[in-house]
mmCIF file of C-alpha atoms in Angstrom:
data_model
loop_
_atom_site.group_PDB
_atom_site.id
_atom_site.type_symbol
_atom_site.label_atom_id
_atom_site.label_comp_id
_atom_site.label_asym_id
_atom_site.label_seq_id
_atom_site.Cartn_x
_atom_site.Cartn_y
_atom_site.Cartn_z
ATOM 1 C CA UNK A 1 72.808 84.085 115.807
ATOM 2 C CA UNK A 2 76.220 84.894 114.817
ATOM 3 C CA UNK A 3 76.594 86.724 111.847
ATOM 4 C CA UNK A 4 79.676 85.743 109.510
ATOM 5 C CA UNK A 5 80.933 87.871 106.232
ATOM 6 C CA UNK A 6 82.781 86.050 103.733
ATOM 7 C CA UNK A 7 85.499 87.747 101.395
ATOM 8 C CA UNK A 8 87.793 86.979 99.200
ATOM 9 C CA UNK A 9 91.338 86.561 99.855
ATOM 10 C CA UNK A 10 93.369 90.324 98.988
ATOM 11 C CA UNK A 11 95.397 88.158 96.398
ATOM 12 C CA UNK A 12 91.543 87.743 94.440
ATOM 13 C CA UNK A 13 90.387 91.130 95.032
ATOM 14 C CA UNK A 14 93.571 92.739 93.820
ATOM 15 C CA UNK A 15 93.646 94.493 90.027
ATOM 16 C CA UNK A 16 96.373 92.521 88.408
ATOM 17 C CA UNK A 17 99.375 93.937 85.894
ATOM 18 C CA UNK A 18 97.110 94.404 82.699
ATOM 19 C CA UNK A 19 94.431 95.202 84.967
ATOM 20 C CA UNK A 20 92.381 91.837 84.860
ATOM 21 C CA UNK A 21 90.066 91.520 88.402
ATOM 22 C CA UNK A 22 90.068 88.004 89.371
ATOM 23 C CA UNK A 23 87.335 88.526 91.573
ATOM 24 C CA UNK A 24 85.198 88.643 88.307
ATOM 25 C CA UNK A 25 85.267 85.238 87.672
ATOM 26 C CA UNK A 26 82.335 82.983 88.408
ATOM 27 C CA UNK A 27 84.506 79.734 89.155
ATOM 28 C CA UNK A 28 85.918 81.301 92.048
ATOM 29 C CA UNK A 29 82.131 83.037 93.642
ATOM 30 C CA UNK A 30 81.939 79.843 95.957
ATOM 31 C CA UNK A 31 84.382 80.762 98.058
ATOM 32 C CA UNK A 32 81.752 83.839 99.449
ATOM 33 C CA UNK A 33 78.629 82.299 98.687
ATOM 34 C CA UNK A 34 77.948 79.670 101.202
ATOM 35 C CA UNK A 35 74.279 78.331 100.115
ATOM 36 C CA UNK A 36 75.609 78.217 96.689
ATOM 37 C CA UNK A 37 73.254 75.362 95.483
ATOM 38 C CA UNK A 38 70.910 75.552 98.289
ATOM 39 C CA UNK A 39 69.264 79.410 98.517
ATOM 40 C CA UNK A 40 71.166 80.584 95.391
ATOM 41 C CA UNK A 41 72.337 79.120 91.776
ATOM 42 C CA UNK A 42 75.231 80.056 90.061
ATOM 43 C CA UNK A 43 73.635 80.305 86.444
ATOM 44 C CA UNK A 44 71.110 82.825 87.570
ATOM 45 C CA UNK A 45 73.612 84.972 89.363
ATOM 46 C CA UNK A 46 76.005 85.028 86.348
ATOM 47 C CA UNK A 47 72.798 86.122 84.507
ATOM 48 C CA UNK A 48 72.310 88.958 86.792
ATOM 49 C CA UNK A 49 75.946 90.145 86.983
ATOM 50 C CA UNK A 50 75.654 89.938 82.882
ATOM 51 C CA UNK A 51 72.304 92.169 83.167
ATOM 52 C CA UNK A 52 74.209 94.451 85.803
ATOM 53 C CA UNK A 53 77.395 95.282 83.740
ATOM 54 C CA UNK A 54 75.478 95.981 80.499
ATOM 55 C CA UNK A 55 73.980 98.861 82.508
ATOM 56 C CA UNK A 56 77.568 100.493 83.478
ATOM 57 C CA UNK A 57 80.275 100.738 85.761
ATOM 58 C CA UNK A 58 78.092 101.795 88.988
ATOM 59 C CA UNK A 59 75.235 99.070 88.678
ATOM 60 C CA UNK A 60 78.278 96.639 88.085
ATOM 61 C CA UNK A 61 79.667 97.849 91.203
ATOM 62 C CA UNK A 62 76.518 98.106 93.355
ATOM 63 C CA UNK A 63 76.020 94.130 92.297
ATOM 64 C CA UNK A 64 79.677 92.693 93.371
ATOM 65 C CA UNK A 65 78.885 94.768 96.571
ATOM 66 C CA UNK A 66 75.774 92.887 97.324
ATOM 67 C CA UNK A 67 76.440 89.518 96.004
ATOM 68 C CA UNK A 68 80.431 89.185 95.920
ATOM 69 C CA UNK A 69 81.081 91.465 99.262
ATOM 70 C CA UNK A 70 83.379 93.470 97.126
ATOM 71 C CA UNK A 71 84.285 97.063 98.306
ATOM 72 C CA UNK A 72 82.737 99.601 96.059
ATOM 73 C CA UNK A 73 84.998 102.306 96.490
ATOM 74 C CA UNK A 74 84.563 105.379 94.092
ATOM 75 C CA UNK A 75 80.295 106.334 93.765
ATOM 76 C CA UNK A 76 80.295 106.837 90.377
ATOM 77 C CA UNK A 77 77.047 108.825 91.041
ATOM 78 C CA UNK A 78 75.383 110.177 87.377
ATOM 79 C CA UNK A 79 77.040 114.004 88.392
ATOM 80 C CA UNK A 80 80.263 112.777 89.187
ATOM 81 C CA UNK A 81 83.348 114.589 88.165
ATOM 82 C CA UNK A 82 84.248 112.947 84.832
ATOM 83 C CA UNK A 83 88.211 112.004 86.926
ATOM 84 C CA UNK A 84 86.419 109.764 88.788
ATOM 85 C CA UNK A 85 85.706 106.964 85.945
ATOM 86 C CA UNK A 86 89.720 107.019 85.091
ATOM 87 C CA UNK A 87 90.670 107.006 88.908
ATOM 88 C CA UNK A 88 91.592 104.018 90.330
ATOM 89 C CA UNK A 89 93.049 102.742 86.722
ATOM 90 C CA UNK A 90 95.871 105.810 87.202
ATOM 91 C CA UNK A 91 96.390 104.563 90.378
ATOM 92 C CA UNK A 92 100.526 103.615 91.260
ATOM 93 C CA UNK A 93 100.623 101.586 94.551
ATOM 94 C CA UNK A 94 103.699 102.336 96.543
ATOM 95 C CA UNK A 95 104.062 106.360 95.489
ATOM 96 C CA UNK A 96 104.688 107.794 98.622
ATOM 97 C CA UNK A 97 106.064 111.638 98.693
ATOM 98 C CA UNK A 98 109.610 110.238 99.606
ATOM 99 C CA UNK A 99 109.240 108.525 96.115
ATOM 100 C CA UNK A 100 107.898 111.212 94.435
ATOM 101 C CA UNK A 101 110.322 113.780 95.377
ATOM 102 C CA UNK A 102 113.075 110.755 94.470
ATOM 103 C CA UNK A 103 111.891 110.789 91.126
ATOM 104 C CA UNK A 104 110.432 113.939 90.147
ATOM 105 C CA UNK A 105 112.180 116.885 88.569
ATOM 106 C CA UNK A 106 110.044 119.603 89.809
ATOM 107 C CA UNK A 107 107.095 119.696 92.545
ATOM 108 C CA UNK A 108 104.210 122.600 93.192
ATOM 109 C CA UNK A 109 101.983 122.435 96.126
ATOM 110 C CA UNK A 110 98.194 122.918 96.370
ATOM 111 C CA UNK A 111 96.504 123.501 99.902
ATOM 112 C CA UNK A 112 92.975 123.622 100.672
ATOM 113 C CA UNK A 113 90.185 124.316 103.486
ATOM 114 C CA UNK A 114 91.488 124.690 107.103
ATOM 115 C CA UNK A 115 87.592 125.261 108.675
ATOM 116 C CA UNK A 116 87.597 124.356 112.426
ATOM 117 C CA UNK A 117 85.274 121.677 111.155
ATOM 118 C CA UNK A 118 86.747 121.015 107.879
ATOM 119 C CA UNK A 119 89.963 119.221 106.500
ATOM 120 C CA UNK A 120 93.315 120.764 106.078
ATOM 121 C CA UNK A 121 94.508 119.510 102.691
ATOM 122 C CA UNK A 122 97.952 119.807 101.081
ATOM 123 C CA UNK A 123 98.517 117.728 97.371
ATOM 124 C CA UNK A 124 102.427 117.550 95.590
ATOM 125 C CA UNK A 125 102.224 117.640 92.406
ATOM 126 C CA UNK A 126 105.270 116.471 90.619
ATOM 127 C CA UNK A 127 106.297 116.016 87.249
ATOM 128 C CA UNK A 128 108.933 112.971 86.636
ATOM 129 C CA UNK A 129 111.813 112.851 85.141
ATOM 130 C CA UNK A 130 112.625 111.326 81.782
ATOM 131 C CA UNK A 131 108.668 110.470 81.428
ATOM 132 C CA UNK A 132 107.204 113.956 82.448
ATOM 133 C CA UNK A 133 104.496 112.484 84.029
ATOM 134 C CA UNK A 134 102.764 114.179 86.591
ATOM 135 C CA UNK A 135 102.930 112.223 90.205
ATOM 136 C CA UNK A 136 100.392 113.365 93.065
ATOM 137 C CA UNK A 137 100.251 112.900 96.664
ATOM 138 C CA UNK A 138 98.567 114.244 99.353
ATOM 139 C CA UNK A 139 97.710 114.657 102.892
ATOM 140 C CA UNK A 140 95.242 115.932 104.941
ATOM 141 C CA UNK A 141 94.925 117.546 109.209
ATOM 142 C CA UNK A 142 91.525 117.377 111.108
ATOM 143 C CA UNK A 143 90.836 118.733 113.950
ATOM 144 C CA UNK A 144 89.508 117.310 116.967
ATOM 145 C CA UNK A 145 86.596 119.601 116.881
ATOM 146 C CA UNK A 146 85.702 118.800 112.944
ATOM 147 C CA UNK A 147 85.578 114.680 114.535
ATOM 148 C CA UNK A 148 83.016 116.129 117.128
ATOM 149 C CA UNK A 149 80.835 118.232 114.915
ATOM 150 C CA UNK A 150 80.929 116.140 111.861
ATOM 151 C CA UNK A 151 79.798 112.426 113.897
ATOM 152 C CA UNK A 152 78.617 111.106 110.782
ATOM 153 C CA UNK A 153 81.811 110.936 109.095
ATOM 154 C CA UNK A 154 84.029 111.166 112.584
ATOM 155 C CA UNK A 155 84.630 106.803 111.874
ATOM 156 C CA UNK A 156 86.045 107.521 107.926
ATOM 157 C CA UNK A 157 88.404 109.865 109.709
ATOM 158 C CA UNK A 158 89.535 107.602 111.876
ATOM 159 C CA UNK A 159 90.452 105.099 109.520
ATOM 160 C CA UNK A 160 92.720 107.789 107.503
ATOM 161 C CA UNK A 161 94.369 108.928 110.013
ATOM 162 C CA UNK A 162 95.312 104.755 110.897
ATOM 163 C CA UNK A 163 95.867 104.607 106.761
ATOM 164 C CA UNK A 164 98.871 107.065 107.208
ATOM 165 C CA UNK A 165 96.826 109.833 105.153
ATOM 166 C CA UNK A 166 95.058 112.210 107.668
ATOM 167 C CA UNK A 167 96.723 113.734 110.705
ATOM 168 C CA UNK A 168 94.090 114.531 113.856
ATOM 169 C CA UNK A 169 95.373 117.942 115.803
ATOM 170 C CA UNK A 170 94.082 118.630 119.124
ATOM 171 C CA UNK A 171 96.036 122.291 119.318
ATOM 172 C CA UNK A 172 94.945 124.858 117.237
ATOM 173 C CA UNK A 173 97.696 126.126 114.690
ATOM 174 C CA UNK A 174 99.389 122.611 115.065
ATOM 175 C CA UNK A 175 98.010 121.723 111.722
ATOM 176 C CA UNK A 176 99.519 125.111 110.178
ATOM 177 C CA UNK A 177 102.629 124.539 111.652
ATOM 178 C CA UNK A 178 103.293 120.859 110.309
ATOM 179 C CA UNK A 179 101.580 122.346 106.556
ATOM 180 C CA UNK A 180 104.832 124.918 106.528
ATOM 181 C CA UNK A 181 106.741 121.710 107.929
ATOM 182 C CA UNK A 182 106.101 119.528 105.309
ATOM 183 C CA UNK A 183 106.162 122.488 102.199
ATOM 184 C CA UNK A 184 109.837 123.288 103.555
ATOM 185 C CA UNK A 185 110.352 119.334 103.083
ATOM 186 C CA UNK A 186 110.141 119.855 98.835
ATOM 187 C CA UNK A 187 111.677 123.242 99.164
ATOM 188 C CA UNK A 188 114.803 121.652 101.005
ATOM 189 C CA UNK A 189 114.595 118.681 98.250
ATOM 190 C CA UNK A 190 115.003 122.370 95.489
ATOM 191 C CA UNK A 191 112.255 120.958 93.491
ATOM 192 C CA UNK A 192 109.965 124.106 94.318
ATOM 193 C CA UNK A 193 110.266 126.696 91.173
ATOM 194 C CA UNK A 194 111.489 130.065 92.217
ATOM 195 C CA UNK A 195 107.884 131.456 91.568
ATOM 196 C CA UNK A 196 104.292 130.080 91.561
ATOM 197 C CA UNK A 197 104.967 127.134 93.651
ATOM 198 C CA UNK A 198 102.343 127.257 96.549
ATOM 199 C CA UNK A 199 98.912 127.648 95.350
ATOM 200 C CA UNK A 200 96.249 128.080 97.805
ATOM 201 C CA UNK A 201 92.755 129.333 98.137
ATOM 202 C CA UNK A 202 92.481 132.579 98.532
ATOM 203 C CA UNK A 203 90.283 132.760 100.931
ATOM 204 C CA UNK A 204 91.255 132.036 104.515
ATOM 205 C CA UNK A 205 95.268 131.603 104.018
ATOM 206 C CA UNK A 206 96.595 134.544 106.550
ATOM 207 C CA UNK A 207 97.845 131.533 108.704
ATOM 208 C CA UNK A 208 99.400 129.743 106.134
ATOM 209 C CA UNK A 209 100.660 132.413 104.361
ATOM 210 C CA UNK A 210 102.479 134.338 107.782
ATOM 211 C CA UNK A 211 103.795 131.313 108.545
ATOM 212 C CA UNK A 212 105.784 130.066 105.497
ATOM 213 C CA UNK A 213 107.030 133.397 105.600
ATOM 214 C CA UNK A 214 108.285 132.676 108.906
ATOM 215 C CA UNK A 215 110.055 130.170 107.869
ATOM 216 C CA UNK A 216 111.564 132.023 104.606
ATOM 217 C CA UNK A 217 109.828 131.034 101.953
ATOM 218 C CA UNK A 218 109.524 133.954 99.440
ATOM 219 C CA UNK A 219 106.342 135.536 98.949
ATOM 220 C CA UNK A 220 106.424 135.360 94.732
ATOM 221 C CA UNK A 221 106.528 131.347 95.353
ATOM 222 C CA UNK A 222 103.240 131.866 96.628
ATOM 223 C CA UNK A 223 100.018 132.612 95.059
ATOM 224 C CA UNK A 224 96.483 132.394 94.915
ATOM 225 C CA UNK A 225 94.507 130.264 93.004
ATOM 226 C CA UNK A 226 91.216 131.726 91.843
ATOM 227 C CA UNK A 227 88.036 128.896 92.306
ATOM 228 C CA UNK A 228 84.472 128.295 91.040
ATOM 229 C CA UNK A 229 84.620 128.423 87.196
ATOM 230 C CA UNK A 230 87.778 129.860 87.002
ATOM 231 C CA UNK A 231 89.299 126.109 87.869
ATOM 232 C CA UNK A 232 87.605 124.649 85.079
ATOM 233 C CA UNK A 233 91.248 124.624 83.413
ATOM 234 C CA UNK A 234 92.515 122.122 86.279
ATOM 235 C CA UNK A 235 89.788 120.327 86.294
ATOM 236 C CA UNK A 236 89.991 119.300 82.767
ATOM 237 C CA UNK A 237 93.355 119.069 82.693
ATOM 238 C CA UNK A 238 93.310 116.178 85.633
ATOM 239 C CA UNK A 239 90.459 114.566 83.517
ATOM 240 C CA UNK A 240 92.774 114.456 80.361
ATOM 241 C CA UNK A 241 96.129 112.959 82.587
ATOM 242 C CA UNK A 242 94.029 110.169 83.976
ATOM 243 C CA UNK A 243 92.592 109.504 81.496
ATOM 244 C CA UNK A 244 95.357 109.423 79.571
ATOM 245 C CA UNK A 245 98.515 108.237 82.043
ATOM 246 C CA UNK A 246 100.047 111.133 82.211
ATOM 247 C CA UNK A 247 98.801 111.563 85.588
ATOM 248 C CA UNK A 248 99.164 108.906 88.470
ATOM 249 C CA UNK A 249 98.682 108.683 92.061
ATOM 250 C CA UNK A 250 99.480 106.618 95.361
ATOM 251 C CA UNK A 251 96.148 104.898 95.591
ATOM 252 C CA UNK A 252 95.299 106.241 98.612
ATOM 253 C CA UNK A 253 92.110 106.312 100.648
ATOM 254 C CA UNK A 254 92.485 109.765 101.036
ATOM 255 C CA UNK A 255 91.923 110.608 97.278
ATOM 256 C CA UNK A 256 89.668 108.037 96.289
ATOM 257 C CA UNK A 257 87.133 109.222 98.906
ATOM 258 C CA UNK A 258 87.520 112.569 97.978
ATOM 259 C CA UNK A 259 86.886 112.316 94.348
ATOM 260 C CA UNK A 260 83.976 109.841 95.870
ATOM 261 C CA UNK A 261 82.681 113.106 97.082
ATOM 262 C CA UNK A 262 83.501 115.603 94.521
ATOM 263 C CA UNK A 263 80.581 116.592 92.297
ATOM 264 C CA UNK A 264 80.215 118.197 89.280
ATOM 265 C CA UNK A 265 78.488 120.828 88.276
ATOM 266 C CA UNK A 266 78.600 122.736 84.221
ATOM 267 C CA UNK A 267 78.813 126.569 83.987
ATOM 268 C CA UNK A 268 78.372 127.379 80.598
ATOM 269 C CA UNK A 269 81.327 126.339 79.037
ATOM 270 C CA UNK A 270 83.160 125.614 82.386
ATOM 271 C CA UNK A 271 82.832 123.460 84.913
ATOM 272 C CA UNK A 272 83.211 123.666 88.904
ATOM 273 C CA UNK A 273 83.351 120.888 91.695
ATOM 274 C CA UNK A 274 81.247 120.756 94.799
ATOM 275 C CA UNK A 275 80.349 118.305 97.440
ATOM 276 C CA UNK A 276 77.853 115.115 96.802
ATOM 277 C CA UNK A 277 76.558 116.449 100.093
ATOM 278 C CA UNK A 278 77.052 119.696 102.148
ATOM 279 C CA UNK A 279 79.185 119.268 105.224
ATOM 280 C CA UNK A 280 80.110 115.497 105.797
ATOM 281 C CA UNK A 281 81.079 114.895 102.448
ATOM 282 C CA UNK A 282 84.855 116.223 102.082
ATOM 283 C CA UNK A 283 86.434 116.711 98.691
ATOM 284 C CA UNK A 284 89.298 119.445 100.602
ATOM 285 C CA UNK A 285 92.405 117.677 98.973
ATOM 286 C CA UNK A 286 91.058 117.139 95.771
ATOM 287 C CA UNK A 287 90.962 121.062 95.344
ATOM 288 C CA UNK A 288 94.134 120.599 96.295
ATOM 289 C CA UNK A 289 95.207 119.042 93.716
ATOM 290 C CA UNK A 290 93.640 120.937 91.334
ATOM 291 C CA UNK A 291 95.461 124.458 93.082
ATOM 292 C CA UNK A 292 98.877 121.958 92.556
ATOM 293 C CA UNK A 293 97.983 121.056 88.699
ATOM 294 C CA UNK A 294 96.995 124.944 87.779
ATOM 295 C CA UNK A 295 100.586 125.666 88.710
ATOM 296 C CA UNK A 296 102.039 122.659 87.338
ATOM 297 C CA UNK A 297 100.185 123.458 83.904
ATOM 298 C CA UNK A 298 102.513 125.945 83.722
ATOM 299 C CA UNK A 299 105.637 124.559 82.906
ATOM 300 C CA UNK A 300 107.652 125.397 85.526
ATOM 301 C CA UNK A 301 111.381 124.478 86.769
ATOM 302 C CA UNK A 302 112.919 123.727 89.672
ATOM 303 C CA UNK A 303 114.938 126.593 91.327
ATOM 304 C CA UNK A 304 117.842 123.701 91.801
ATOM 305 C CA UNK A 305 118.126 120.426 93.783
ATOM 306 C CA UNK A 306 119.428 122.331 97.322
ATOM 307 C CA UNK A 307 119.855 125.439 98.525
ATOM 308 C CA UNK A 308 123.628 124.496 98.517
ATOM 309 C CA UNK A 309 124.212 123.385 95.418
ATOM 310 C CA UNK A 310 122.390 127.076 94.625
ATOM 311 C CA UNK A 311 125.584 128.664 95.957
ATOM 312 C CA UNK A 312 127.635 126.723 94.300
ATOM 313 C CA UNK A 313 128.747 124.479 97.770
ATOM 314 C CA UNK A 314 128.468 121.257 96.808
ATOM 315 C CA UNK A 315 131.664 119.520 97.077
ATOM 316 C CA UNK A 316 131.697 116.278 95.068
#
């Protein structure tokens, strides 16, 4: 027995400039349906496809996955975060940290997570010069213990590692050191505000704050961001930004996974974001992004392009 999986080439699965999706054209379906005309009829599949499309995005994705081997991507559950509906459309492939720093006039940083069997997430949010759009980039760290204790997601974490979105560390503290390195890198660009520049979950941030202090990151730049329902403002701001195009991201697999894991829970007039499944469904980079959004919503100004410029030492 030799199982064979047929998939479309990237040119067909890749979304076009006007958001068109070439794989949705029945004229190309024969490429992944070797039994078409035998056990399968194209007209019957088209009828099923149109019926599923009327049921909504989630049904459409499932149908495409089952019949056309299209990657499902975000799992759009009924209790999903509203921002998930607009996440993929807000993608700007190629938006790296370097590109973000080059294009931005100011940047804020969010940090979340960090238990031994958890992820430690960092998000950098830049405000683009001219357009004032918000540009989002993220990275995560995981200790090897997390891969052992969360065996169900270990393959996914390894995939993210290969994609460059996640770093697996074997020595305790290496993740904190690398987080501090990243913060120093953004600070050196001159884009961080003098105050309220780095937002962290107030729980379990001691080691990070200590390391940032050792790097001479001023205490007034570091602020604890209240979580739970108090984060509702940042959550709703992110939703609107994704929907109207004023918040874009690099389409990182890490963030797509985290957004798909997010569950929205109403709290009166507010909203909280939790995991879809306890333990295995990680949302740390998304929560880090909300922390960064909280600070960017304060309309900050950058401290200066570099430490040399601030002290008048630049020679032209």
